[in-house]
mmCIF file of C-alpha atoms in Angstrom:
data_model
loop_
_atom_site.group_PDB
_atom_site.id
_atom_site.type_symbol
_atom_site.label_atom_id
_atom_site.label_comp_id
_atom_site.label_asym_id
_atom_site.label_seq_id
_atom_site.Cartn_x
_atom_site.Cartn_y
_atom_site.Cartn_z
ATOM 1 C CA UNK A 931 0.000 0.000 0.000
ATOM 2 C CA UNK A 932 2.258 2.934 -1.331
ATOM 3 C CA UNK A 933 0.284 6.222 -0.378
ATOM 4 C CA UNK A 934 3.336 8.287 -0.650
ATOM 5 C CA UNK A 935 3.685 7.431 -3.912
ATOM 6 C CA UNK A 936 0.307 9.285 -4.431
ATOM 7 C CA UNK A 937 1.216 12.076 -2.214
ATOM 8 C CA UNK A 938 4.372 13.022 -4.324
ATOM 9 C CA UNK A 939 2.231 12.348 -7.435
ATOM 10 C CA UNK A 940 0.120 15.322 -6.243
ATOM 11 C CA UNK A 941 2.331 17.552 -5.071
ATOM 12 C CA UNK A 942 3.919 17.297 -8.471
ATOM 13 C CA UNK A 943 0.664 17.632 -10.044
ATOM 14 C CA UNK A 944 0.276 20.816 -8.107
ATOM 15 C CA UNK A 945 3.287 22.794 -8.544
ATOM 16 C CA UNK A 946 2.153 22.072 -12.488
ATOM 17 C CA UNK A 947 -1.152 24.020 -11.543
ATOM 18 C CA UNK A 948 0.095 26.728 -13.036
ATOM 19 C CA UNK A 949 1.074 25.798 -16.300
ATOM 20 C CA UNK A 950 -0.458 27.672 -19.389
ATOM 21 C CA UNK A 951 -1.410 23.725 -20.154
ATOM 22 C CA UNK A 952 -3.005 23.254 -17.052
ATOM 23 C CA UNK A 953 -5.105 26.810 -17.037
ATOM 24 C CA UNK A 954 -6.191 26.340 -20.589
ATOM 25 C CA UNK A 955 -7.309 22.623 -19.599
ATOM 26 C CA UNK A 956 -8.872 23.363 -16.481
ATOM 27 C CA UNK A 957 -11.065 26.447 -18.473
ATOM 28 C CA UNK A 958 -12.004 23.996 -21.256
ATOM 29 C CA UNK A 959 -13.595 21.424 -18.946
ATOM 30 C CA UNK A 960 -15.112 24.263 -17.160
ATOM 31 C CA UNK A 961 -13.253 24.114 -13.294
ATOM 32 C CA UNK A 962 -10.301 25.029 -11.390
ATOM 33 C CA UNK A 963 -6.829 23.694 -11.750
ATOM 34 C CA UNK A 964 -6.628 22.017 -8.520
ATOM 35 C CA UNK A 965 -9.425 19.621 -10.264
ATOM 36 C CA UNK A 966 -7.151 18.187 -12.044
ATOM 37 C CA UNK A 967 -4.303 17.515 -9.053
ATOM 38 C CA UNK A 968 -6.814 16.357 -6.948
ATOM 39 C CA UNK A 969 -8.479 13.748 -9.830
ATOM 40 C CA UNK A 970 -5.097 12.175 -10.332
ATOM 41 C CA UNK A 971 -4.158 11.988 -6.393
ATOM 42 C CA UNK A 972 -7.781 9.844 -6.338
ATOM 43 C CA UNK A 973 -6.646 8.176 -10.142
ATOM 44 C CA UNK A 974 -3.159 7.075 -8.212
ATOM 45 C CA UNK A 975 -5.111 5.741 -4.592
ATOM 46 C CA UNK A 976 -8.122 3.997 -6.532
ATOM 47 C CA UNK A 977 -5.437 1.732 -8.361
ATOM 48 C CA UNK A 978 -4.008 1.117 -4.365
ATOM 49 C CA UNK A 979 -7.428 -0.094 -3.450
ATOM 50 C CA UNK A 980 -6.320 -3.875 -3.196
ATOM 51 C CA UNK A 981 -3.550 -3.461 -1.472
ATOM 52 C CA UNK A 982 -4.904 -0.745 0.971
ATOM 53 C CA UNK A 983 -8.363 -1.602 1.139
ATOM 54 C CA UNK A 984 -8.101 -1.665 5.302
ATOM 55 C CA UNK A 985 -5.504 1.364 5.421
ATOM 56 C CA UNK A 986 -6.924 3.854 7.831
ATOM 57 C CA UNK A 987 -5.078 6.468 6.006
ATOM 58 C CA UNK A 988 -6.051 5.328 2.883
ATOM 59 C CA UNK A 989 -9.301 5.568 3.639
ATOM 60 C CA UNK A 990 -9.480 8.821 5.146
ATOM 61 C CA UNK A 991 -7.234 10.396 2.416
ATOM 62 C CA UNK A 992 -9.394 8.966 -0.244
ATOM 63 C CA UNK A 993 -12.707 10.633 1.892
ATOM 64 C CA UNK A 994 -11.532 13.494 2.261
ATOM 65 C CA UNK A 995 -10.354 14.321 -1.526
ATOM 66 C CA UNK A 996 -13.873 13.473 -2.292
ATOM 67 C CA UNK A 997 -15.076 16.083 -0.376
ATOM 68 C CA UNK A 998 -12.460 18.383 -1.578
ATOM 69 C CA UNK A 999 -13.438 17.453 -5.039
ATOM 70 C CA UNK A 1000 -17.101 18.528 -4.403
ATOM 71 C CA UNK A 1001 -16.318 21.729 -2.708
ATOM 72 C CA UNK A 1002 -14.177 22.772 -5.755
ATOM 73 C CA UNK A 1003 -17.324 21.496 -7.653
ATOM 74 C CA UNK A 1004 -14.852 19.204 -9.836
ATOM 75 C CA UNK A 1005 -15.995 16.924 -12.307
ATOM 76 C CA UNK A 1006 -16.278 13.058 -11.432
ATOM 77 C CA UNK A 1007 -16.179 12.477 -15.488
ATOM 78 C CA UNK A 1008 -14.185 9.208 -16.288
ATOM 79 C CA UNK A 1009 -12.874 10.968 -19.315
ATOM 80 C CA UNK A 1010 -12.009 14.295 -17.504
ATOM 81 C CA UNK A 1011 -8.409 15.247 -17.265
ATOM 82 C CA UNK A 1012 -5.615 14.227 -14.545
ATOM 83 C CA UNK A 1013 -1.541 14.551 -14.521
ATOM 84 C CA UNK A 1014 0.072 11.665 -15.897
ATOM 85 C CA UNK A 1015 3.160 10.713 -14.129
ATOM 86 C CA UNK A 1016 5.026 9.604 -16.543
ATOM 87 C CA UNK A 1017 5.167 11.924 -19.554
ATOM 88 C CA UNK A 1018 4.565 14.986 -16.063
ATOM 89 C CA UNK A 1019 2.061 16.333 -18.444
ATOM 90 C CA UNK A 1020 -1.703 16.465 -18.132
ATOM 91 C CA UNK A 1021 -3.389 13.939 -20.173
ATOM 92 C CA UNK A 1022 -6.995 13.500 -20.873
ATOM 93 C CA UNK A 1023 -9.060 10.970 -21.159
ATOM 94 C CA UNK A 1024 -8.159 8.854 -17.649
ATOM 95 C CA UNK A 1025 -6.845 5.775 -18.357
ATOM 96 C CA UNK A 1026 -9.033 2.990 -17.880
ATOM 97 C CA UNK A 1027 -9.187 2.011 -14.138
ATOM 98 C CA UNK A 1028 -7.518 -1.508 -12.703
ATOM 99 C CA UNK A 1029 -11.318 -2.838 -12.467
ATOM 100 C CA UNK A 1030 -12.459 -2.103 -16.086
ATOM 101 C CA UNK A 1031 -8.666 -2.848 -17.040
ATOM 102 C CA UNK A 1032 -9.429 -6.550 -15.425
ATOM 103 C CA UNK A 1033 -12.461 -6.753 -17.731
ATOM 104 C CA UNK A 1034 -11.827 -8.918 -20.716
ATOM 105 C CA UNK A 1035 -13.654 -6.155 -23.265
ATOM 106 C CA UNK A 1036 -12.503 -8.228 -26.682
ATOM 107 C CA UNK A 1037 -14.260 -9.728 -29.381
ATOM 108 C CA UNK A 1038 -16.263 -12.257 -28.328
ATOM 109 C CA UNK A 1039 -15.774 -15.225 -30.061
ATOM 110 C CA UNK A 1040 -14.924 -18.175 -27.735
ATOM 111 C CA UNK A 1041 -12.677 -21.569 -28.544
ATOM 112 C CA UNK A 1042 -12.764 -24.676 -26.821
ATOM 113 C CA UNK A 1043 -10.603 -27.273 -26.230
ATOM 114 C CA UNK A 1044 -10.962 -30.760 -23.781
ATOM 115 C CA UNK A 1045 -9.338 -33.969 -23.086
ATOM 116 C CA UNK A 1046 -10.443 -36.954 -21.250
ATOM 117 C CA UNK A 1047 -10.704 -40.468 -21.386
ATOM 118 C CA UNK A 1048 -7.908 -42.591 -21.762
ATOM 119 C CA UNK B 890 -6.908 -39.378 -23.726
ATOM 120 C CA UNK B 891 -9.502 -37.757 -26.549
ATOM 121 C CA UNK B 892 -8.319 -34.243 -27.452
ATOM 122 C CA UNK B 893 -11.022 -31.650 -28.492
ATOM 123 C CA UNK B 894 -8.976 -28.878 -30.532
ATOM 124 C CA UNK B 895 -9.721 -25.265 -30.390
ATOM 125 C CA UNK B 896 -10.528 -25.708 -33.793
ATOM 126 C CA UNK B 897 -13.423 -28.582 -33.206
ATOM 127 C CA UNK B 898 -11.100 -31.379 -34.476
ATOM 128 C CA UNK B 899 -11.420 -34.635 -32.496
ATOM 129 C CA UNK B 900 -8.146 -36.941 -31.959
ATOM 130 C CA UNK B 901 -7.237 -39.729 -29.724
ATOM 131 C CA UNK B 902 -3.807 -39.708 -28.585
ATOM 132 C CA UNK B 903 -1.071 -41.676 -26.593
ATOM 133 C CA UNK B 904 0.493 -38.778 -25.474
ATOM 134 C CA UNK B 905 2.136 -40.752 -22.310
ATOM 135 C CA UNK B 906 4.582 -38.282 -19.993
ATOM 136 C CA UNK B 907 4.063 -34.290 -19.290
ATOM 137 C CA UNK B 908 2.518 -32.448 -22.599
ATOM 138 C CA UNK B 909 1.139 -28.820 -23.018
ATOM 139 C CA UNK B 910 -2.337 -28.397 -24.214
ATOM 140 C CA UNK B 911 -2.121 -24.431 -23.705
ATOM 141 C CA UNK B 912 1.016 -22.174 -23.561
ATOM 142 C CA UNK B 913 0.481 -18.323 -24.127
ATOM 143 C CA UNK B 914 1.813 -15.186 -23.095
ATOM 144 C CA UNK B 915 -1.331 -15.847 -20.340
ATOM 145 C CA UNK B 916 -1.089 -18.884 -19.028
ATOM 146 C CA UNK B 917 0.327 -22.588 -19.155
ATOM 147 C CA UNK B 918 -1.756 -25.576 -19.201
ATOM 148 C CA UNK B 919 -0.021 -28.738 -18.649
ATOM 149 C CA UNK B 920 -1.048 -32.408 -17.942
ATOM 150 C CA UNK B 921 0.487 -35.558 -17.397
ATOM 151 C CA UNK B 922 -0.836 -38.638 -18.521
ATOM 152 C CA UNK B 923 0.243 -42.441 -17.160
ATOM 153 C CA UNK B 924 -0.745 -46.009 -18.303
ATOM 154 C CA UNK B 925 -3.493 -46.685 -16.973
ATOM 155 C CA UNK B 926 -3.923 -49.284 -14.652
ATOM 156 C CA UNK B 927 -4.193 -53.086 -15.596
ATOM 157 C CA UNK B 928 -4.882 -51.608 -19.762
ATOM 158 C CA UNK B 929 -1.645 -52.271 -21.370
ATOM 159 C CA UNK B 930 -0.856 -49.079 -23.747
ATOM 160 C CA UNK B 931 -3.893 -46.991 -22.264
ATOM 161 C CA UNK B 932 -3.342 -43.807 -21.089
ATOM 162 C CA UNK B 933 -4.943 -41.306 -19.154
ATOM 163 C CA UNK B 934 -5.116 -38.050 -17.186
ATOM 164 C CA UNK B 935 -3.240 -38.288 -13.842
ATOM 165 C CA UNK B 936 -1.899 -34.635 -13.036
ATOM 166 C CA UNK B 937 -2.801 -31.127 -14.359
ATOM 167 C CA UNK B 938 -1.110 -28.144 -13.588
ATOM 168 C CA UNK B 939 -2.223 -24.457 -14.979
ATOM 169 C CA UNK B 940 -0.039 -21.674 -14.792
ATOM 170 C CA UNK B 941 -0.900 -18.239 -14.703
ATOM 171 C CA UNK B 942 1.542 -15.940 -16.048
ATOM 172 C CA UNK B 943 2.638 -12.875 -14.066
ATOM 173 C CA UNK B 944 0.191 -9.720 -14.359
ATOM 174 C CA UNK B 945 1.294 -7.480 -11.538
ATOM 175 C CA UNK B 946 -2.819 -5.465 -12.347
ATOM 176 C CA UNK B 947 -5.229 -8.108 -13.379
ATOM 177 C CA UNK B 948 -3.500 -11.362 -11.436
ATOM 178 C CA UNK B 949 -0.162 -11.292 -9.120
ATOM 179 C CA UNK B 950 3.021 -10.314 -9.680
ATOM 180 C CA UNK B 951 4.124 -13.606 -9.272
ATOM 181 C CA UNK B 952 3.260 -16.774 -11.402
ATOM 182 C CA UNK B 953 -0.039 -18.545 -9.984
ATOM 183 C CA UNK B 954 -0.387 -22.025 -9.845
ATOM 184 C CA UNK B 955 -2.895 -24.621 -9.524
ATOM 185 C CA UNK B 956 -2.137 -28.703 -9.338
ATOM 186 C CA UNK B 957 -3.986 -31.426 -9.227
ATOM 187 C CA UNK B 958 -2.951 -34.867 -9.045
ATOM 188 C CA UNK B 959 -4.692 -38.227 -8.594
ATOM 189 C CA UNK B 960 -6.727 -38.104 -5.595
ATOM 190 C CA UNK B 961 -5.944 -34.575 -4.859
ATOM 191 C CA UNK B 962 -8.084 -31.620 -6.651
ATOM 192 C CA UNK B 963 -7.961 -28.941 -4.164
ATOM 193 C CA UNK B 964 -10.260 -26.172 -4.138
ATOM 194 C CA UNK B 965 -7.461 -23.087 -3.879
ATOM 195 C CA UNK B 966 -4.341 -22.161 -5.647
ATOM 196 C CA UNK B 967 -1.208 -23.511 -4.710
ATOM 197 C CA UNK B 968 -0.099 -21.324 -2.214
ATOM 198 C CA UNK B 969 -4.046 -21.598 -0.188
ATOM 199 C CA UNK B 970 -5.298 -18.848 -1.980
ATOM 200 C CA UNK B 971 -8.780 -19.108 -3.811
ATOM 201 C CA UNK B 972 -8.701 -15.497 -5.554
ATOM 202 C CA UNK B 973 -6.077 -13.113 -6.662
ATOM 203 C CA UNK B 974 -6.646 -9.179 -8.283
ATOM 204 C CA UNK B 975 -9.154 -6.664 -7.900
ATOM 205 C CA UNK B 976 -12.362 -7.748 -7.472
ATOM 206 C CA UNK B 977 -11.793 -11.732 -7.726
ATOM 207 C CA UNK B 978 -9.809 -11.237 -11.241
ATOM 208 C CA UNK B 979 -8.511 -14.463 -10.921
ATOM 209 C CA UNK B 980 -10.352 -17.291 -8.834
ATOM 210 C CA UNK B 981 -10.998 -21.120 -8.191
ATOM 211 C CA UNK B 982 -13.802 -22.008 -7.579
ATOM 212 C CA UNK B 983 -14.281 -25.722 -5.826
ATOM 213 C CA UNK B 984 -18.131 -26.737 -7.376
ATOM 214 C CA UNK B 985 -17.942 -30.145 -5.806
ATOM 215 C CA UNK B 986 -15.131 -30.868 -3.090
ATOM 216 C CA UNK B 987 -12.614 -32.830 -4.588
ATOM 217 C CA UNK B 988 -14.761 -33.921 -7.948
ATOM 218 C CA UNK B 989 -14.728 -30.604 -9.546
ATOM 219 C CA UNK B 990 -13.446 -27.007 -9.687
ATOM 220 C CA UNK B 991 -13.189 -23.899 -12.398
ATOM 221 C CA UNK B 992 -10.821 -21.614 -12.443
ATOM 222 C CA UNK B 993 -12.051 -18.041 -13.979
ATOM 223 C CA UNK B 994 -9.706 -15.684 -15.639
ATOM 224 C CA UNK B 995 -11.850 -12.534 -15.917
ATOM 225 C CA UNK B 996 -9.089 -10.489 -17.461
ATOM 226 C CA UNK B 997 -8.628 -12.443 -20.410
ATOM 227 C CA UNK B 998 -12.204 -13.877 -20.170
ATOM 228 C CA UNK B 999 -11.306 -17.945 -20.016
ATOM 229 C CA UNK B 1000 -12.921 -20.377 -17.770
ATOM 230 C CA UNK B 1001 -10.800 -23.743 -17.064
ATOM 231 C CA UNK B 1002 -13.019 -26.673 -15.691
ATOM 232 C CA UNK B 1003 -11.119 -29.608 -14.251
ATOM 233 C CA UNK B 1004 -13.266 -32.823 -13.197
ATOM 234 C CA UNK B 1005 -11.801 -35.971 -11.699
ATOM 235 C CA UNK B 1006 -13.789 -38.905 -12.423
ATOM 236 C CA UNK B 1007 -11.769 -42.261 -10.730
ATOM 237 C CA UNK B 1008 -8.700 -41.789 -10.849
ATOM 238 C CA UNK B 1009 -8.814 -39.453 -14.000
ATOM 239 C CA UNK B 1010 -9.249 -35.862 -14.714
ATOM 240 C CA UNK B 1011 -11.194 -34.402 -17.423
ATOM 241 C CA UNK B 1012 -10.104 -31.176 -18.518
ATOM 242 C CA UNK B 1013 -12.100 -28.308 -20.670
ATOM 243 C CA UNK B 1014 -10.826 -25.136 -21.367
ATOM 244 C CA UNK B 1015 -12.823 -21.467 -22.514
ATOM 245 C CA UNK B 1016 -11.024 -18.941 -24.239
ATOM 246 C CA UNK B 1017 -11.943 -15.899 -26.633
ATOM 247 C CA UNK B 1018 -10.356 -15.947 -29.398
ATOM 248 C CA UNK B 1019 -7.675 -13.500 -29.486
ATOM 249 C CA UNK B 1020 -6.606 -13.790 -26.154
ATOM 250 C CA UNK B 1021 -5.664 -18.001 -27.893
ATOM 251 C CA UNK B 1022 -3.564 -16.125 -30.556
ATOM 252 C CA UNK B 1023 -1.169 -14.412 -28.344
ATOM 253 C CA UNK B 1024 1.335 -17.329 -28.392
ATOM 254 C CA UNK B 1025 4.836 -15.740 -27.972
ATOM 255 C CA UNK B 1026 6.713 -18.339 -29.825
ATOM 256 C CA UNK B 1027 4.446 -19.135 -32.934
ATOM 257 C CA UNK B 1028 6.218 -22.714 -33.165
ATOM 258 C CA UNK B 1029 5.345 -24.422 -30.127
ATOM 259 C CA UNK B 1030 3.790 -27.345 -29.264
ATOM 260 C CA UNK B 1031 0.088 -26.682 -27.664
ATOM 261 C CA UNK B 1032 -2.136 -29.745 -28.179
ATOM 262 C CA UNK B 1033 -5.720 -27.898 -27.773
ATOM 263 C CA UNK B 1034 -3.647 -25.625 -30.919
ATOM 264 C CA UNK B 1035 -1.657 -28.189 -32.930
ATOM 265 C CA UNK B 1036 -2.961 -31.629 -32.302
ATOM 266 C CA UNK B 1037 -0.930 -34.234 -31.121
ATOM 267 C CA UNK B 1038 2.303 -35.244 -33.294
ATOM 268 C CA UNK B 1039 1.248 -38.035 -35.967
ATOM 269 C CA UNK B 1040 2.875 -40.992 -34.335
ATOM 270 C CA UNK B 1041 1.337 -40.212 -30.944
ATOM 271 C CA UNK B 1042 -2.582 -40.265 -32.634
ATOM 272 C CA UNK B 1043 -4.575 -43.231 -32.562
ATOM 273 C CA UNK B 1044 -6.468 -44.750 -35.455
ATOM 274 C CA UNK B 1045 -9.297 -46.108 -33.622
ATOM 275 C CA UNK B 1046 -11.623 -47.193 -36.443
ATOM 276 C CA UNK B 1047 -8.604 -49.564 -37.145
ATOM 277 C CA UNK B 1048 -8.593 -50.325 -33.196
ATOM 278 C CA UNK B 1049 -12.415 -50.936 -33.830
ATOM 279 C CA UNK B 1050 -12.026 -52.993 -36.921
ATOM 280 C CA UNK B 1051 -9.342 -55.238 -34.887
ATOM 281 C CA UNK B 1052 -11.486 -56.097 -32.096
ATOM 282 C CA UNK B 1053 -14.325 -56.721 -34.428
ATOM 283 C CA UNK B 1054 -12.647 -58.590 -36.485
ATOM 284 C CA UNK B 1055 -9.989 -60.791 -33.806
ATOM 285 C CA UNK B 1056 -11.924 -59.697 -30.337
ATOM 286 C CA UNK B 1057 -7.997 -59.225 -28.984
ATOM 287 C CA UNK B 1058 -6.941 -57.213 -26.850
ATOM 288 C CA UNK B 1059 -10.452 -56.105 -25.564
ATOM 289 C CA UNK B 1060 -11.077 -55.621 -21.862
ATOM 290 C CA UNK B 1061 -14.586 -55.397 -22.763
ATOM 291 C CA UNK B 1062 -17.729 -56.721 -25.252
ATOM 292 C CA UNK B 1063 -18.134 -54.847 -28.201
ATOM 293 C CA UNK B 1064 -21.878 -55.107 -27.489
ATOM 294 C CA UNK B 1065 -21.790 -54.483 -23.927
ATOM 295 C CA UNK B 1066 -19.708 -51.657 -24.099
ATOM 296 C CA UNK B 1067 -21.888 -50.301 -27.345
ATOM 297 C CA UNK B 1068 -25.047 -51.023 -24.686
ATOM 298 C CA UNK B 1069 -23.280 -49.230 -21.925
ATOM 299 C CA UNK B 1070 -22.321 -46.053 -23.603
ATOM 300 C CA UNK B 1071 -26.010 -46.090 -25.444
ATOM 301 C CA UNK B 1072 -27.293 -45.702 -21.938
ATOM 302 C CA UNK B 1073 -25.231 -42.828 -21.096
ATOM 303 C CA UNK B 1074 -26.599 -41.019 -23.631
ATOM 304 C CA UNK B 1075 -23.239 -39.267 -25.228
ATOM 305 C CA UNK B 1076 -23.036 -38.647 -28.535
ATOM 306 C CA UNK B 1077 -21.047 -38.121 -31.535
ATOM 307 C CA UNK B 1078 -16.885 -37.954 -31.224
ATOM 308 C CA UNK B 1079 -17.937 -38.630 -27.356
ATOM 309 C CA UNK B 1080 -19.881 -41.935 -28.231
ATOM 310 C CA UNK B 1081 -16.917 -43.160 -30.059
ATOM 311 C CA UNK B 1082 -14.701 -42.177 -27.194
ATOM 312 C CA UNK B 1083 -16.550 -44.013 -24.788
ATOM 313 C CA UNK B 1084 -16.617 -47.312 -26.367
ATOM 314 C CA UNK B 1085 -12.836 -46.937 -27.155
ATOM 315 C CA UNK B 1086 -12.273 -46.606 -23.404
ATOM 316 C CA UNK B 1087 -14.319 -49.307 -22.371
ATOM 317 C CA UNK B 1088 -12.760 -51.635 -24.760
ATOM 318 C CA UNK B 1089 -9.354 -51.165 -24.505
ATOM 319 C CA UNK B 1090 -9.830 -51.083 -20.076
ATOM 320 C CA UNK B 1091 -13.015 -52.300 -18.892
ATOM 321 C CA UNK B 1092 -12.962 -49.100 -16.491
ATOM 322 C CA UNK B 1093 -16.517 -48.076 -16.725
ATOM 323 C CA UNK B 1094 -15.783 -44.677 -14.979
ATOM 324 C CA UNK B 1095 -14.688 -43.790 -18.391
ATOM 325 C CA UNK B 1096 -18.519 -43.650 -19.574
ATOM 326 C CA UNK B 1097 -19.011 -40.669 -16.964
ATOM 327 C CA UNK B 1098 -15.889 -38.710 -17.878
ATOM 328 C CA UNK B 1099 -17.237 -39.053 -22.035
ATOM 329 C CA UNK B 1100 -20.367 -37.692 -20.811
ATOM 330 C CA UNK B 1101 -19.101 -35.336 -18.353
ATOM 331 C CA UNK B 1102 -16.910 -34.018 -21.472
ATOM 332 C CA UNK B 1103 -19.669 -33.790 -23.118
ATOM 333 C CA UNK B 1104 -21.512 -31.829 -20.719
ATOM 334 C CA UNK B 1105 -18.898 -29.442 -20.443
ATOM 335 C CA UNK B 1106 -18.734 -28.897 -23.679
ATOM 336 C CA UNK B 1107 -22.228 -27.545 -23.548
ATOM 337 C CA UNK B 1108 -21.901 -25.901 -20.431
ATOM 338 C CA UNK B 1109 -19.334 -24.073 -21.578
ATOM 339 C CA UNK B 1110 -20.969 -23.010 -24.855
ATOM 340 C CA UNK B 1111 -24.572 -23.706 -25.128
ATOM 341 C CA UNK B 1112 -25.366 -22.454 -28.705
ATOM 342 C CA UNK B 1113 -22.632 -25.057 -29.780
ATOM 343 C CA UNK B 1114 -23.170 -28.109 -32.079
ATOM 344 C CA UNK B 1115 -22.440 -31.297 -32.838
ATOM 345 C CA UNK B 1116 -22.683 -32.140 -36.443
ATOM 346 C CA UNK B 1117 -20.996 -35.393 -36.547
ATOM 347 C CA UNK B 1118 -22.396 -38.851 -36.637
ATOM 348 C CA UNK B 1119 -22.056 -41.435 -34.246
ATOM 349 C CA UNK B 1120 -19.075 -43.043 -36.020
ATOM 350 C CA UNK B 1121 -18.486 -45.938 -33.668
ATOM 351 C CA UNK B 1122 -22.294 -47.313 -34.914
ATOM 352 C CA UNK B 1123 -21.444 -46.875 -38.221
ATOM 353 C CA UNK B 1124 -18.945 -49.294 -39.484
ATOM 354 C CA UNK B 1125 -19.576 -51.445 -36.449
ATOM 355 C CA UNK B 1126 -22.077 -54.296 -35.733
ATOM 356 C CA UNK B 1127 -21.514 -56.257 -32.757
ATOM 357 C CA UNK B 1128 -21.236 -59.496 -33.605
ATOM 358 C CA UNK B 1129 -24.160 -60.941 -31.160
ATOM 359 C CA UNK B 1130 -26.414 -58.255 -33.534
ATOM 360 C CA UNK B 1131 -25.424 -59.997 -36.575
#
């Protein structure tokens, strides 16, 4: 369970707050800045969920962003912006999240094989 | 044992000794099959073991693995777990203590059904499509993919013909066995599968595990098919008939 991972994540995502990128961003999907820090600090802890499902911390971080996330009136979209870690740019839409990701969404035609007998 | 390919083509097989039947960038499904007991050259289904490849979101970050040997088909994975990933991604799931379990792969969408029936186990295997193709090496041997080599297959309308014709090497009536796979009402590549295994053991468990393959078959896919005849019946009339 690697909160501090997330915690770093949004610090980083908030000293990019005020990035022309981030402004012009935040405008389009019509709310502030911090929106988008505070979406990918939730992005990084929902894809902790397994491991800190029974984290006290986790769970109280994870409460109170949502709460901090409704006072700033910031949209729960799916496909609304966050920071992506690894490029340290904001990206849009989310990436899919570790549940749907776990969610064989294919084509689907089915194969079967057996054995038995002797 | 009697193979059922991914691509609907029926083969019997020696196969004796550890052989793949499913090896992807997934998972690994591999079984071992020994004489069996008091049959001469039979052979059968005495250990499975799947594999499931490493997939640090959707699985473990570690490979999972489930065994089974004769007399032994636990209900978790080897390590006492029963699940593994978010929200069950991976799980076993024991149906009937010791008789039966599936394992469910809901990343890659595949359901594995493992049955033992006497000493046997009768394996089935769901998988879309795509997720069959991902093969790493294209080359290597997967028996539900490939088949089984030539000189492991078994020609068992000439097996047929030679007990009709000699009545060697049978551990069991044509007719009766005919009578007793009749009565379990399988059909088709399964009917001829049955009598085989009657004939060339006497082990009537092997009338269950054809229809339990059977049944899985359309358990796992209900809208499927069978479009072949009963091939056993065809060019064979038990000599009390006649």
């Amino acid at each position: 369970c690697d909160i501090v991972h997330c915690q770093t994540l949004f610090s980083s995502a908030k000293d990019a707050e005020k990035s022309t990128e981030i402004k012009k961003l935040a405008a389009l999907q019509r709310e502030s800045p911090r929106c988008i820090s505070l979406r990918t600090y939730i992005d990084c802890l929902v894809k902790q969920k397994r491991f800190c499902h029974s984290d006290i911390t986790f769970n109280g971080n994870l409460a109170g962003l949502k709460a901090k996330m409704n006072r700033h009136k910031c949209s729960a979209d799916p496909e609304a912006s966050i920071f992506d870690p690894e490029t340290m740019q904001v990206t849009g839409p989310r990436p899919p999240s570790v549940d749907r990701m776990c969610s064989y969404s294919g084509k689907p035609i089915y194969k079967q094989c057996g054995l038995f007998g002797d | 044992p009697h193979l059922r390919m991914f691509n609907e083509e029926f083969q019997t097989c020696k196969v004796e000794g550890a052989w793949a039947l499913v090896d992807n960038k997934h998972l690994t499904v591999q079984v071992t099959n020994d004489p069996v007991i008091n049959s001469g050259d039979a052979t059968a289904t005495s250990k499975l073991t799947v594999i499931i490849k490493k997939n640090e979101d959707c699985a473990s970050s570690q490979f999972i693995t489930y065994t089974a040997q004769t007399g032994h088909l636990p209900g978790s994975f080897s390590l006492g777990q029963t699940h593994y990933g978010p929200e069950r991604s991976v799980e076993v799931i024991e149906k009937e203590p010791g008789k039966s379990v599936v394992i469910y792969l809901r990343y890659i969408d595949t359901t594995i059904k493992v049955q033992q029936i006497g000493r046997y186990f009768t394996f089935a295997i769901k998988m879309p499509e795509g997720v069959l193709n991902s093969s790493e090496i294209s080359d290597k041997l997967e028996l539900c993919v490939q088949g089984c080599p030539i000189n492991e297959r078994i020609n068992y309308k000439q097996y047929f013909s030679e007990v009709q014709r000699t009545n060697k090497h049978s551990k069991m009536a044509l007719s009766k066995a005919l009578k007793m796979c009749r009565d379990a009402s399988v059909v088709d590549f399964y009917f001829d599968s049955c009598v085989f295994d009657l004939l060339t053991t006497g082990d009537e468990n092997f009338t269950a595990a054809a229809y339990q393959a059977w049944q899985d078959l359309i358990e796992l896919n209900p809208e499927l098919r069978q479009t072949q005849d009963n091939r056993t019946e065809l060019p064979i009339v038990p000599s009390s008939a006649s």
